[in-house]
mmCIF file of C-alpha atoms and ligand atoms in Angstrom:
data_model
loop_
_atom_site.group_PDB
_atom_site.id
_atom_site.type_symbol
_atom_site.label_atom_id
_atom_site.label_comp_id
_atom_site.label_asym_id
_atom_site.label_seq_id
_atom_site.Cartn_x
_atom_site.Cartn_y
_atom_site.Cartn_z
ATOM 1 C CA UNK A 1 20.905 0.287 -22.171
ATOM 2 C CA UNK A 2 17.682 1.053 -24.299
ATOM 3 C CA UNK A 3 17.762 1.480 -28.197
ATOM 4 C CA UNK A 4 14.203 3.068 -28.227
ATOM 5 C CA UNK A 5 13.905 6.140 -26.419
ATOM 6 C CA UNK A 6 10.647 5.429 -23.946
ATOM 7 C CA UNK A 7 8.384 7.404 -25.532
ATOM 8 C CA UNK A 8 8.381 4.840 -28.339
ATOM 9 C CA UNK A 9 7.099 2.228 -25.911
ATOM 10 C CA UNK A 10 3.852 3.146 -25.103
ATOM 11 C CA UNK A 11 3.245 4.001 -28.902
ATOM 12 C CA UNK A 12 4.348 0.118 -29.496
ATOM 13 C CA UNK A 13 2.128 -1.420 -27.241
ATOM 14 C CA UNK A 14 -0.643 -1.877 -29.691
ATOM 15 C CA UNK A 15 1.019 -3.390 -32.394
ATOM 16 C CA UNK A 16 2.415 -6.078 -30.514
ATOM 17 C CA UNK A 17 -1.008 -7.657 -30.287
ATOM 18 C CA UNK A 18 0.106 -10.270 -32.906
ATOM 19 C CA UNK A 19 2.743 -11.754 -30.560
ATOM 20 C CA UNK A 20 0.102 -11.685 -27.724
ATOM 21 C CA UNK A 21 -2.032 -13.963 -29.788
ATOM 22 C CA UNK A 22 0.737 -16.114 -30.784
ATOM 23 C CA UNK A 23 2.125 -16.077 -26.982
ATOM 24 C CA UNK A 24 -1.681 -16.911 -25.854
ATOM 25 C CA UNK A 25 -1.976 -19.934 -28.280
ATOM 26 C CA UNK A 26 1.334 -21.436 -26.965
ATOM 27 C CA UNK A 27 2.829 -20.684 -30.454
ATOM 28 C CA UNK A 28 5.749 -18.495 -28.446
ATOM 29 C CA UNK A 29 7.136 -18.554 -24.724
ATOM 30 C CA UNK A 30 5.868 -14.270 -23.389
ATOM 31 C CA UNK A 31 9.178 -14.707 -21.446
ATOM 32 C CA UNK A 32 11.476 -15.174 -24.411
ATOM 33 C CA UNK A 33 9.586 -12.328 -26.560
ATOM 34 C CA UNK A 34 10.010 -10.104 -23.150
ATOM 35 C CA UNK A 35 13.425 -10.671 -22.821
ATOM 36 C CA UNK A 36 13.750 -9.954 -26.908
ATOM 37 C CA UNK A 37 11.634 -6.495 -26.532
ATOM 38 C CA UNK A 38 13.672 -5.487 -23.257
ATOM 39 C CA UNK A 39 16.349 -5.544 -25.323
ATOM 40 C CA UNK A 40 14.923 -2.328 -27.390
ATOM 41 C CA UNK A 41 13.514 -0.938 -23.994
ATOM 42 C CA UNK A 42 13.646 -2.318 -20.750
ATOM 43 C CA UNK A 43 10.231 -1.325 -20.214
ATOM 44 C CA UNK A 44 9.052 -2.654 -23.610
ATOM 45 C CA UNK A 45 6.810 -6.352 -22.785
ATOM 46 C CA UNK A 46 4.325 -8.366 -23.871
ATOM 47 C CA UNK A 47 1.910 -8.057 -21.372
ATOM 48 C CA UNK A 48 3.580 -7.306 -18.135
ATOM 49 C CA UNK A 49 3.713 -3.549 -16.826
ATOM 50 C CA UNK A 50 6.796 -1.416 -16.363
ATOM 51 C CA UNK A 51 7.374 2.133 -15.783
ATOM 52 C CA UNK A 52 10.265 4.581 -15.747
ATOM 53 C CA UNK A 53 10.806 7.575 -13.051
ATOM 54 C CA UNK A 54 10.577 10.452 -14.405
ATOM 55 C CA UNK A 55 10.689 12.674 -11.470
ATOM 56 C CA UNK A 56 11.727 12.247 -7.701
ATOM 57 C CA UNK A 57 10.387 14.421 -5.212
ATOM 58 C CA UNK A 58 11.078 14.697 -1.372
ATOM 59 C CA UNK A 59 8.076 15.874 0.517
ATOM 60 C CA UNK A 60 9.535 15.110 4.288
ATOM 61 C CA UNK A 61 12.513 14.419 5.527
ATOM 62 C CA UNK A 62 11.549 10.600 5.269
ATOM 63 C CA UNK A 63 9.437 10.530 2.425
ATOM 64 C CA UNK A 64 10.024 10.607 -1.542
ATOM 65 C CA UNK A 65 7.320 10.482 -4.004
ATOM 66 C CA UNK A 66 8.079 9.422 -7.206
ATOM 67 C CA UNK A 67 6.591 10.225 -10.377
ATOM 68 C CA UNK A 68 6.261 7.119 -13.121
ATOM 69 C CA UNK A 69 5.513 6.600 -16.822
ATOM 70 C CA UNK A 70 3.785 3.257 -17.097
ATOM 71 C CA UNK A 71 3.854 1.305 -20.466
ATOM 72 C CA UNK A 72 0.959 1.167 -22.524
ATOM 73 C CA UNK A 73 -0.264 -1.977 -20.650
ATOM 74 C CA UNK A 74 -1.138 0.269 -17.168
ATOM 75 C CA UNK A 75 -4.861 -0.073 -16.795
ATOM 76 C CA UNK A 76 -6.055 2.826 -14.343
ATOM 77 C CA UNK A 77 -6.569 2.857 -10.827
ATOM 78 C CA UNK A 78 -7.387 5.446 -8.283
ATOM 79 C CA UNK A 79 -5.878 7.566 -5.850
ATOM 80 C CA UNK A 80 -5.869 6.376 -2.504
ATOM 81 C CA UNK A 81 -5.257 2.944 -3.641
ATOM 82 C CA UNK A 82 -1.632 0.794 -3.075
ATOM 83 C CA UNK A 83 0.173 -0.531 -5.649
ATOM 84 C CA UNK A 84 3.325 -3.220 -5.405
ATOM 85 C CA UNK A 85 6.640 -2.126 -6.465
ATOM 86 C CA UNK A 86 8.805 -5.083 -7.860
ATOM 87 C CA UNK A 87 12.869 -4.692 -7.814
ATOM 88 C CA UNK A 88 15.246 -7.354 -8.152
ATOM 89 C CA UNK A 89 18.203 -6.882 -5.576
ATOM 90 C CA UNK A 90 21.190 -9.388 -5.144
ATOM 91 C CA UNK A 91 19.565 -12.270 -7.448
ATOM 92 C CA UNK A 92 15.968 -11.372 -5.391
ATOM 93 C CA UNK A 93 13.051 -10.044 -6.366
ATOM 94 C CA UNK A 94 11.193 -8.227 -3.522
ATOM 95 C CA UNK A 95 8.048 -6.164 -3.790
ATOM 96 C CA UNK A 96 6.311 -3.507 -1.487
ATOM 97 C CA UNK A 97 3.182 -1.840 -1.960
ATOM 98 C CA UNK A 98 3.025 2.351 -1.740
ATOM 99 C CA UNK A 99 -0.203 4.270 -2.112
ATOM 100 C CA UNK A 100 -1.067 6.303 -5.201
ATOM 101 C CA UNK A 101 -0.515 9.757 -4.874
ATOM 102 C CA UNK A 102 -2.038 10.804 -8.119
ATOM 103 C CA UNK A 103 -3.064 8.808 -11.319
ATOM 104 C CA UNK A 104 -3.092 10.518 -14.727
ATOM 105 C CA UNK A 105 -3.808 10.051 -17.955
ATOM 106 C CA UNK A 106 -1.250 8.960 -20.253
ATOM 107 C CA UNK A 107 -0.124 6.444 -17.327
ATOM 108 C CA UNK A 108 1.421 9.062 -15.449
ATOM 109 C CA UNK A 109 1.234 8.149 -11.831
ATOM 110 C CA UNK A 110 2.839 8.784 -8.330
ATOM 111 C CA UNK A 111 3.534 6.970 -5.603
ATOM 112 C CA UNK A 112 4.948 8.084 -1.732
ATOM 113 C CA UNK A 113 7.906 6.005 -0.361
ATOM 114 C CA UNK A 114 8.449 6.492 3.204
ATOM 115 C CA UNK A 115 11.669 5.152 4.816
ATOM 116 C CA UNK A 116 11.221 2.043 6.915
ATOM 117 C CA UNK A 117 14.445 1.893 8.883
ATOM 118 C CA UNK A 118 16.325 -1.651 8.445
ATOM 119 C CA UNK A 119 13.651 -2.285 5.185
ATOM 120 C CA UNK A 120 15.432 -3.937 2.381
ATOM 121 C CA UNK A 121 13.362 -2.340 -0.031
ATOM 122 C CA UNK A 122 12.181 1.647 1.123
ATOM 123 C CA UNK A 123 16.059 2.407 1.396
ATOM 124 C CA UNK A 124 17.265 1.162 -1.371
ATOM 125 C CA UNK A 125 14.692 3.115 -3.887
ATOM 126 C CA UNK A 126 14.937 6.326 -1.705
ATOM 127 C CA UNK A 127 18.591 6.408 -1.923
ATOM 128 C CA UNK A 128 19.627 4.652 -5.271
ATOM 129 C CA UNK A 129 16.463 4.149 -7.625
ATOM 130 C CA UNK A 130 17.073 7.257 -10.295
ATOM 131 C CA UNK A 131 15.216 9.204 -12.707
ATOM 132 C CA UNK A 132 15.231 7.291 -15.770
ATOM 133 C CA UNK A 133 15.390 3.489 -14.156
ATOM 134 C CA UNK A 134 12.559 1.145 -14.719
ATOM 135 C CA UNK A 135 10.731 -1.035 -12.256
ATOM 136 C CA UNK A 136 7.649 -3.737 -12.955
ATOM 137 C CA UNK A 137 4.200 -2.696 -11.262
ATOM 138 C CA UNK A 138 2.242 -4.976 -10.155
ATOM 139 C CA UNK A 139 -1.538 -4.576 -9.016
ATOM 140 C CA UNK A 140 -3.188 -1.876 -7.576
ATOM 141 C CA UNK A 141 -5.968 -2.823 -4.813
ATOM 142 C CA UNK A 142 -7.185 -0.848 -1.414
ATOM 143 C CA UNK A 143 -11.090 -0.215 -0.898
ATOM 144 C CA UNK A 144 -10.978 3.328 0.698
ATOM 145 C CA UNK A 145 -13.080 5.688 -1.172
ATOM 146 C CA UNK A 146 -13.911 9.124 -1.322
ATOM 147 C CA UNK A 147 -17.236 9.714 -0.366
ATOM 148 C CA UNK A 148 -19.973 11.699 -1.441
ATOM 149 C CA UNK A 149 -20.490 14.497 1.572
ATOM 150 C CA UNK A 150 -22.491 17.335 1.116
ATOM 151 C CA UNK A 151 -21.809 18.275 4.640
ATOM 152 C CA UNK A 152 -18.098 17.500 4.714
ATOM 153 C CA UNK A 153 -15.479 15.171 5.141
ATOM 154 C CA UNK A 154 -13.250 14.617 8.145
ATOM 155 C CA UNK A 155 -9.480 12.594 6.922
ATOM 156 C CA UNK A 156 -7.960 11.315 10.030
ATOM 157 C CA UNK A 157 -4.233 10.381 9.362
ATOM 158 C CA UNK A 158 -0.631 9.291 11.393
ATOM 159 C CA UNK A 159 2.641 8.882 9.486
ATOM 160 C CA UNK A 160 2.315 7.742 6.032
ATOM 161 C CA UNK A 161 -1.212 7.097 6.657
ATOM 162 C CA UNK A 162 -1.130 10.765 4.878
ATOM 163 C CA UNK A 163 -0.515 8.889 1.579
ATOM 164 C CA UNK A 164 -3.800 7.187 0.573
ATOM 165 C CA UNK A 165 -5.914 10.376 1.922
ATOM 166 C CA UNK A 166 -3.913 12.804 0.079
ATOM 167 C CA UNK A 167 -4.687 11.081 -3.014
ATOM 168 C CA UNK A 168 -8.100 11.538 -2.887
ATOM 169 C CA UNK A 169 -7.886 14.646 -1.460
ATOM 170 C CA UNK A 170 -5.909 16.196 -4.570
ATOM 171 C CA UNK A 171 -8.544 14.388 -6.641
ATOM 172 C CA UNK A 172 -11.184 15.602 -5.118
ATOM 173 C CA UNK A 173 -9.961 19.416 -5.090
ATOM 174 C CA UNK A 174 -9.364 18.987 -8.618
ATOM 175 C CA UNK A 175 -12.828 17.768 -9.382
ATOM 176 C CA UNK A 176 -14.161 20.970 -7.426
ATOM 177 C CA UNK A 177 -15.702 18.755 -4.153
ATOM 178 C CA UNK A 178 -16.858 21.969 -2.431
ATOM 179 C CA UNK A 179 -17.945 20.802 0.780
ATOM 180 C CA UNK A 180 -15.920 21.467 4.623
ATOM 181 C CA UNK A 181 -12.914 19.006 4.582
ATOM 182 C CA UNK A 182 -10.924 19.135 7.535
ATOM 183 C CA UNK A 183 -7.335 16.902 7.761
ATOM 184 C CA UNK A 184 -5.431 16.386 11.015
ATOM 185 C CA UNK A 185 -2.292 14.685 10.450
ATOM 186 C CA UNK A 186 -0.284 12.994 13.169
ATOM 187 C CA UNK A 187 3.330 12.858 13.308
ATOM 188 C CA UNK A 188 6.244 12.375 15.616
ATOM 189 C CA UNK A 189 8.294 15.678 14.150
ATOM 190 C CA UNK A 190 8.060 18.672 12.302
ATOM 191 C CA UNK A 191 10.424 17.079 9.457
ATOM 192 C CA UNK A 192 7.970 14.387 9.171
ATOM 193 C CA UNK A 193 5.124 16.031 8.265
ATOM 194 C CA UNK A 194 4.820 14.606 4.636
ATOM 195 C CA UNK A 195 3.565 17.016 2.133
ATOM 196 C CA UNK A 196 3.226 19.865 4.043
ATOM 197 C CA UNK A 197 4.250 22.530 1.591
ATOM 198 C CA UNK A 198 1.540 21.424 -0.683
ATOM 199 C CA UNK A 199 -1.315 20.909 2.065
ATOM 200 C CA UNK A 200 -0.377 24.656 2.974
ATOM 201 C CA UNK A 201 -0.725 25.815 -0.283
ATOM 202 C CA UNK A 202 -3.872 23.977 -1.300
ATOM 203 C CA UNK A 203 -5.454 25.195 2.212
ATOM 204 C CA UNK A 204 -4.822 28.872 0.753
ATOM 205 C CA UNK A 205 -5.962 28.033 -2.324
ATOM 206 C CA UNK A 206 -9.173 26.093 -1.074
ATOM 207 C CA UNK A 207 -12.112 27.801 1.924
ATOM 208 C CA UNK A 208 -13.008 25.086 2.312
ATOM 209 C CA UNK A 209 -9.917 23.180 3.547
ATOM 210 C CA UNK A 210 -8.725 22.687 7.130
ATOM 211 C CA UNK A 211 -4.974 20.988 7.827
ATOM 212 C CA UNK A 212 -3.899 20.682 11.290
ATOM 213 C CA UNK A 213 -0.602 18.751 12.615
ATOM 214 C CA UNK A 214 -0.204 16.925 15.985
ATOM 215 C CA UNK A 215 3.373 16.796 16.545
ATOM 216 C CA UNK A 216 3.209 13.095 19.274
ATOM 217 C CA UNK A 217 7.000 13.276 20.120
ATOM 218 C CA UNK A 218 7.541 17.149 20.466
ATOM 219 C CA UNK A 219 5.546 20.022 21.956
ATOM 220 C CA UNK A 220 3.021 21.452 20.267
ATOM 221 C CA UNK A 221 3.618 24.123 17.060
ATOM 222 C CA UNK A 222 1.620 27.440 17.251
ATOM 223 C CA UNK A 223 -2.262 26.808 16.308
ATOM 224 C CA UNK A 224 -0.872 22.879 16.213
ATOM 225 C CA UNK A 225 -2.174 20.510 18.211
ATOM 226 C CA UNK A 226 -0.355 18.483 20.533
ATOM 227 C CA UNK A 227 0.210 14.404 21.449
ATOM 228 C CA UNK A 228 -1.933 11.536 19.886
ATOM 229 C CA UNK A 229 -5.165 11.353 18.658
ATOM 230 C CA UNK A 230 -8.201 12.387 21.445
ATOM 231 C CA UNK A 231 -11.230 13.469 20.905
ATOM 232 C CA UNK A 232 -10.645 16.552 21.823
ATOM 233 C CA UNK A 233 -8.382 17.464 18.946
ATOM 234 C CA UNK A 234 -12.351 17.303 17.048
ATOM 235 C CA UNK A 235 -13.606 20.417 19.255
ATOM 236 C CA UNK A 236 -13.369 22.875 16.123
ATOM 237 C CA UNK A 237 -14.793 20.730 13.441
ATOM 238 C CA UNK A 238 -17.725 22.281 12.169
ATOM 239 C CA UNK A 239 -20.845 19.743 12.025
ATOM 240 C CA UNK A 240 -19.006 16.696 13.305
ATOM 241 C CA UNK A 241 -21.868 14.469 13.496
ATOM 242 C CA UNK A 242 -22.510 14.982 9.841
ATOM 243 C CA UNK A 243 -19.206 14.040 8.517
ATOM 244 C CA UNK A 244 -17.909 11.064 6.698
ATOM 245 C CA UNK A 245 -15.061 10.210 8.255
ATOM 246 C CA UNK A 246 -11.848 8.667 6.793
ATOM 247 C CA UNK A 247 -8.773 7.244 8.997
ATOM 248 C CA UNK A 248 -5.578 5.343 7.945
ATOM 249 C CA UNK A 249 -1.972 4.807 9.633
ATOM 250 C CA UNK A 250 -0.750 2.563 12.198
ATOM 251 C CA UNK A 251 -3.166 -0.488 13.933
ATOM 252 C CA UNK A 252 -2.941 1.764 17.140
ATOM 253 C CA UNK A 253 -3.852 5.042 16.002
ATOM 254 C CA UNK A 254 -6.748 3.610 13.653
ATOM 255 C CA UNK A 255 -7.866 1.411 16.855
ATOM 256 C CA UNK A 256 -8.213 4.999 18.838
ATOM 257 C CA UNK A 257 -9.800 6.411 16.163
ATOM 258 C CA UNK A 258 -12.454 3.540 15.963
ATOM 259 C CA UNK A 259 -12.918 3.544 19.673
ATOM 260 C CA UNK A 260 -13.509 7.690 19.722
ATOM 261 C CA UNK A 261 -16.358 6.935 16.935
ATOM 262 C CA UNK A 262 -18.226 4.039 18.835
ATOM 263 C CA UNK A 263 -18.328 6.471 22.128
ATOM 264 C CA UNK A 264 -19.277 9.413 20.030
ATOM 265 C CA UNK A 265 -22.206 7.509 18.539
ATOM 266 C CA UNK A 266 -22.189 9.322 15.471
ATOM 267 C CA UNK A 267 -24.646 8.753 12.697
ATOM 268 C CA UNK A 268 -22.397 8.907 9.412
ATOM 269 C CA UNK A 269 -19.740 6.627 7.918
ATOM 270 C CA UNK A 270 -15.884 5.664 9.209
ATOM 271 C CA UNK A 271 -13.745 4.189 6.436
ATOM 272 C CA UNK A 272 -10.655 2.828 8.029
ATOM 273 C CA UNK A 273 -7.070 1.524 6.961
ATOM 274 C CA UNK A 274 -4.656 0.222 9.217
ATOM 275 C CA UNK A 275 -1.005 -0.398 7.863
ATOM 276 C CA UNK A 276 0.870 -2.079 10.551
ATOM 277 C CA UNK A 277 2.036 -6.209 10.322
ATOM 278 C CA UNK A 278 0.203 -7.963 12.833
ATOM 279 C CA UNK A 279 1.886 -8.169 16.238
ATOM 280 C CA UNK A 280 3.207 -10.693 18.715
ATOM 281 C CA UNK A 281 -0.093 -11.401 20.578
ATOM 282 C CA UNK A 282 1.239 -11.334 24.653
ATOM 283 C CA UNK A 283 -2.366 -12.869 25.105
ATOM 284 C CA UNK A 284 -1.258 -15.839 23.521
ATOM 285 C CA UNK A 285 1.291 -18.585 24.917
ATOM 286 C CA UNK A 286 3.792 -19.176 22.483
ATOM 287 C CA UNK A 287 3.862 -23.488 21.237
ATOM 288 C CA UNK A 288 5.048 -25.326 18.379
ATOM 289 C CA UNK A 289 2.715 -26.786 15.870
ATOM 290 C CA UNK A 290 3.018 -28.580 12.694
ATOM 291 C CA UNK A 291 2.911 -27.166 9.667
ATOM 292 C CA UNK A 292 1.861 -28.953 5.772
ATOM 293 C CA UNK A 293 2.483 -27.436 2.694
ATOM 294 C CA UNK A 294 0.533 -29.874 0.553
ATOM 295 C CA UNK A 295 1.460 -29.088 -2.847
ATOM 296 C CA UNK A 296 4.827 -28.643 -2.293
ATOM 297 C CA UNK A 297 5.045 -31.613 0.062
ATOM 298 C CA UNK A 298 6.938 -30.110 2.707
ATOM 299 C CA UNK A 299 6.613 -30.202 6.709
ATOM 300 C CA UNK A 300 7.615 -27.682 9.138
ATOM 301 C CA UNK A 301 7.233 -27.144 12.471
ATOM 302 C CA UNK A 302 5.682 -23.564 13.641
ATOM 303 C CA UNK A 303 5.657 -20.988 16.206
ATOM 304 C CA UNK A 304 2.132 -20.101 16.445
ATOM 305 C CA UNK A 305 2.469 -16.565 16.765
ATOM 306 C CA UNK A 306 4.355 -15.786 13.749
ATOM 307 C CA UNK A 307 2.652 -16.002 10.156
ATOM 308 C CA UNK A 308 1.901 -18.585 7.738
ATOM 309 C CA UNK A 309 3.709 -16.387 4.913
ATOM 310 C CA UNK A 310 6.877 -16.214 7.244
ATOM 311 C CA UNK A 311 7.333 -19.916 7.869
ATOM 312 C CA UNK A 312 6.423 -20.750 4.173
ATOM 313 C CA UNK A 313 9.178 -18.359 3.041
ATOM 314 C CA UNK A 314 11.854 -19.599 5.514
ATOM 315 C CA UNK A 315 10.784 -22.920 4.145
ATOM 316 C CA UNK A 316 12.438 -21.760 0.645
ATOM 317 C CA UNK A 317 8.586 -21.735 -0.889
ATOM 318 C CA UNK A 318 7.761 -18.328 -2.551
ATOM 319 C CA UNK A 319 4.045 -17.586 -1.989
ATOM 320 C CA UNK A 320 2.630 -14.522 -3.719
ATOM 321 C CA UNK A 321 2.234 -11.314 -1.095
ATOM 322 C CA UNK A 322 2.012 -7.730 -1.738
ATOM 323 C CA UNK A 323 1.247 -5.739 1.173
ATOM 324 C CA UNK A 324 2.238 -8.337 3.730
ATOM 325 C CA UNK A 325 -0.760 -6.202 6.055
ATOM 326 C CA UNK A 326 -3.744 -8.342 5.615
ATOM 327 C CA UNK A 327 -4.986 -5.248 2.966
ATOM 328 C CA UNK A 328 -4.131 -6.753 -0.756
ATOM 329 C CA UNK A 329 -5.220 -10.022 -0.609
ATOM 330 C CA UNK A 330 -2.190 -11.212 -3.321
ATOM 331 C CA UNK A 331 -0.808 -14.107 -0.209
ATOM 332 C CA UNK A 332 -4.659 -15.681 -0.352
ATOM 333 C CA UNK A 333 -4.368 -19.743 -0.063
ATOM 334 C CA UNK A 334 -6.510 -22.628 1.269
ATOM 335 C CA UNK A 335 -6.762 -23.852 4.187
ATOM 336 C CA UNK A 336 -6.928 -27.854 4.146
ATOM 337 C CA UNK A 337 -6.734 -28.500 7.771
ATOM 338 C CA UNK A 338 -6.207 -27.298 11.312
ATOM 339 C CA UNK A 339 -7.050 -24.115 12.581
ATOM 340 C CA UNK A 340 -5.600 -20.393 11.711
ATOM 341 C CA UNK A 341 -5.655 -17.719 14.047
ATOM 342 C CA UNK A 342 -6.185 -14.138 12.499
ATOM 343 C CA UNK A 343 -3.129 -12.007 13.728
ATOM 344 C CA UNK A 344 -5.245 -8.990 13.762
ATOM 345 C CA UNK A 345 -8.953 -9.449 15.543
ATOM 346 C CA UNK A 346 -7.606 -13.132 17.340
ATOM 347 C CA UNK A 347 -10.424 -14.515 15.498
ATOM 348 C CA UNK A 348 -10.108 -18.759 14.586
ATOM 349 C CA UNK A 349 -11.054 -20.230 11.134
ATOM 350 C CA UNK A 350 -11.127 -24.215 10.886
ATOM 351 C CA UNK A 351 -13.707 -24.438 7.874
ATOM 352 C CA UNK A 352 -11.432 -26.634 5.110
ATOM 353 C CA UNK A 353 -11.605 -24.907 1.802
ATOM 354 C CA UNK A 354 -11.671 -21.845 3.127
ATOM 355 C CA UNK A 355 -9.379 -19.106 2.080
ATOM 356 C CA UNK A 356 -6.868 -17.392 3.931
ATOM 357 C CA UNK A 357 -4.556 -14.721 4.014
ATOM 358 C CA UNK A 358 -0.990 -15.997 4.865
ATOM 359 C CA UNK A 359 0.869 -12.753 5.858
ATOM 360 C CA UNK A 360 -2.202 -12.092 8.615
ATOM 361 C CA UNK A 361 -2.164 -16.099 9.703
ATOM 362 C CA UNK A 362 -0.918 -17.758 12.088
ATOM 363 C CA UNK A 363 -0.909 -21.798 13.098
ATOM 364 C CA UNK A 364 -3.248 -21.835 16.209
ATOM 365 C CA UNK A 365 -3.329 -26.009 15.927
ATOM 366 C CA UNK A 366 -1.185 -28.237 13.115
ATOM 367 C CA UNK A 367 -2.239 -26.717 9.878
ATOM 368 C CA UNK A 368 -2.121 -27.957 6.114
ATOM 369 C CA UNK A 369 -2.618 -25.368 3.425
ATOM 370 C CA UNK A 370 -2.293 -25.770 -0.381
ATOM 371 C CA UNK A 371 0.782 -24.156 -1.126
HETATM 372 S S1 FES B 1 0.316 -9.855 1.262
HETATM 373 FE FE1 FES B 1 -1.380 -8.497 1.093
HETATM 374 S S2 FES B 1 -2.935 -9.577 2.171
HETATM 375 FE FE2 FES B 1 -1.184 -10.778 2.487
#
């Protein structure tokens, strides 16, 4: 229930400054004052940053984007990047991250959801969150950029890898990048091709545009390509060797990708995301070591092929995370002792005081970290 109507709460934002000061002196509790303004709005705080839906918008069969309305404490970010959702479900509070679809002036913004089957949290805000409802945004982080191609631009994409690249994509349209941009987009089925409609239209709209689908679970469409990511799918791409090349989606498909580019030898620049969890390593013979949480004086033992963030968490400790991909860097904590193994390149760090990345960690001897 909300006594202001939200397009009060932006306008507010400013003159709360005096409560800021008095919250940043110690002179109030910010949680007391937030729970006063939420009262008026549920989106009205102090400092933290909420938004409302204001539109929901189904561009596959599994994927929603949703358009927000931030508070007046949004500070920008850019298209392309990821930014955590928090909810609170069942007495929890559980965030994801989603790439930005667009960001807007006025802190209008969009994010894609796609639907993680099983997820507690992709589900529930595909299926219940509504236009109207408010949710708390966290930060927004991810280093892929557009880049600055005279000769052209190659985006390299597999299921919601499609997200981040057609943020900067729309951007750069809109900003009137002229050069050849050419976007294959891989997907198990038709249905999941996520913003197709609009990649149709803006490749109408737009010479110099090029979208092509691989359909990897289904025959090929007409003028579609076919099956996962080759080479070969590259045979009409005008002046490959001179573009800049962008690829995100799963660890797999951004591993081909990478491997295609070393054996082409090609002179420009690869940008690469990868969204997938680290994996169970088969490489790697499962033992139990012992863990230390040193701050919160707690001892665990550990598989050493699961992460550092899952054993803390089944440990009832409640260390920060975000993307829970090795990608945001929220879950960062110090290693005391012992040696980590990093879940995606294998690689070992043993250096004390060095920082690590829990969700993309795992125990490779008995480990203490600072948490
Ligand atoms: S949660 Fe994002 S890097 Fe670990």
């Amino acid at each position: 229930m909300a006594f202001l109507p939200f397009t009060w709460v932006r306008g507010l934002t400013s003159l709360l400054s005096p409560l800021r000061l008095l919250a940043a002196h110690g002179w109030l509790r910010e949680s007391d004052v937030d729970a006063g303004l939420a009262l008026l709005h549920p989106a009205l705080r102090l400092n933290r940053v909420f938004a409302q839906v204001t539109q929901r918008h189904w561009v596959a069969d599994d994927m929603l984007e949703l358009t927000l309305r931030a508070n007046g404490n949004w500070r920008s970010a850019q298209p392309g990047q990821h930014l955590q959702l928090f909810l609170e479900r069942d007495g929890m509070r559980l965030s994801r991250s989603y790439s930005l679809t667009a960001v807007q002036a006025g802190g209008r913004l969009q994010v894609a959801i796609k639907h993680q089957a099983g997820g507690r949290v992709s589900p529930y805000l595909l299926e219940h969150l509504a236009v109207g409802d408010v949710l708390e945004l966290g930060h927004a982080y991810g280093e892929l950029s557009w880049p600055a191609a005279p000769q052209g631009v190659l985006l390299l994409a597999a299921g919601s890898g499609i997200t981040p690249l057609l943020g900067m994509l729309r951007a750069a349209l809109a900003q009137g990048f002229s050069a050849p941009i050419t976007l294959l987009h891989y997907v198990r089925e038709q249905g999941q091709r996520g913003f197709a409609a609009e990649l149709q239209a803006l490749q109408a709209q737009h010479s110099n545009l090029q979208v092509r689908w691989s359909l990897t679970a289904a025959g090929a469409e007409p003028e579609g390509l076919a099956g996962r990511f080759t080479g070969e799918h590259l045979a009409e791409v005008t002046q490959l060797d001179q573009r800049r090349v962008l690829a995100c989606g799963p660890a797999g498909f951004v591993a081909q990708v990478q491997q295609w580019w070393q054996a082409a030898k090609l002179p420009g620049a690869l940008q690469t995301e990868a969204f997938t969890p680290p994996a169970f390593s088969r490489d790697i013979s499962v033992r139990q070591v012992r863990l230390g949480f040193t701050r919160s004086h707690q001892q665990a033992l550990a598989n050493n092929q699961r992460s550092l963030l899952e054993h803390a968490e089944e440990q009832g400790l409640k260390p920060a995370y975000g993307c829970r991909q090795g990608i945001c860097a929220s879950c960062t904590c110090t290693l005391v002792s012992g040696t980590v193994r990093d879940l995606h390149s294998g690689a070992l760090f043993s250096e004390p005081g060095q920082p690590i990345r829990l969700c993309v960690s795992a125990a490779h001897s008995d480990v203490e970290i600072d948490l």
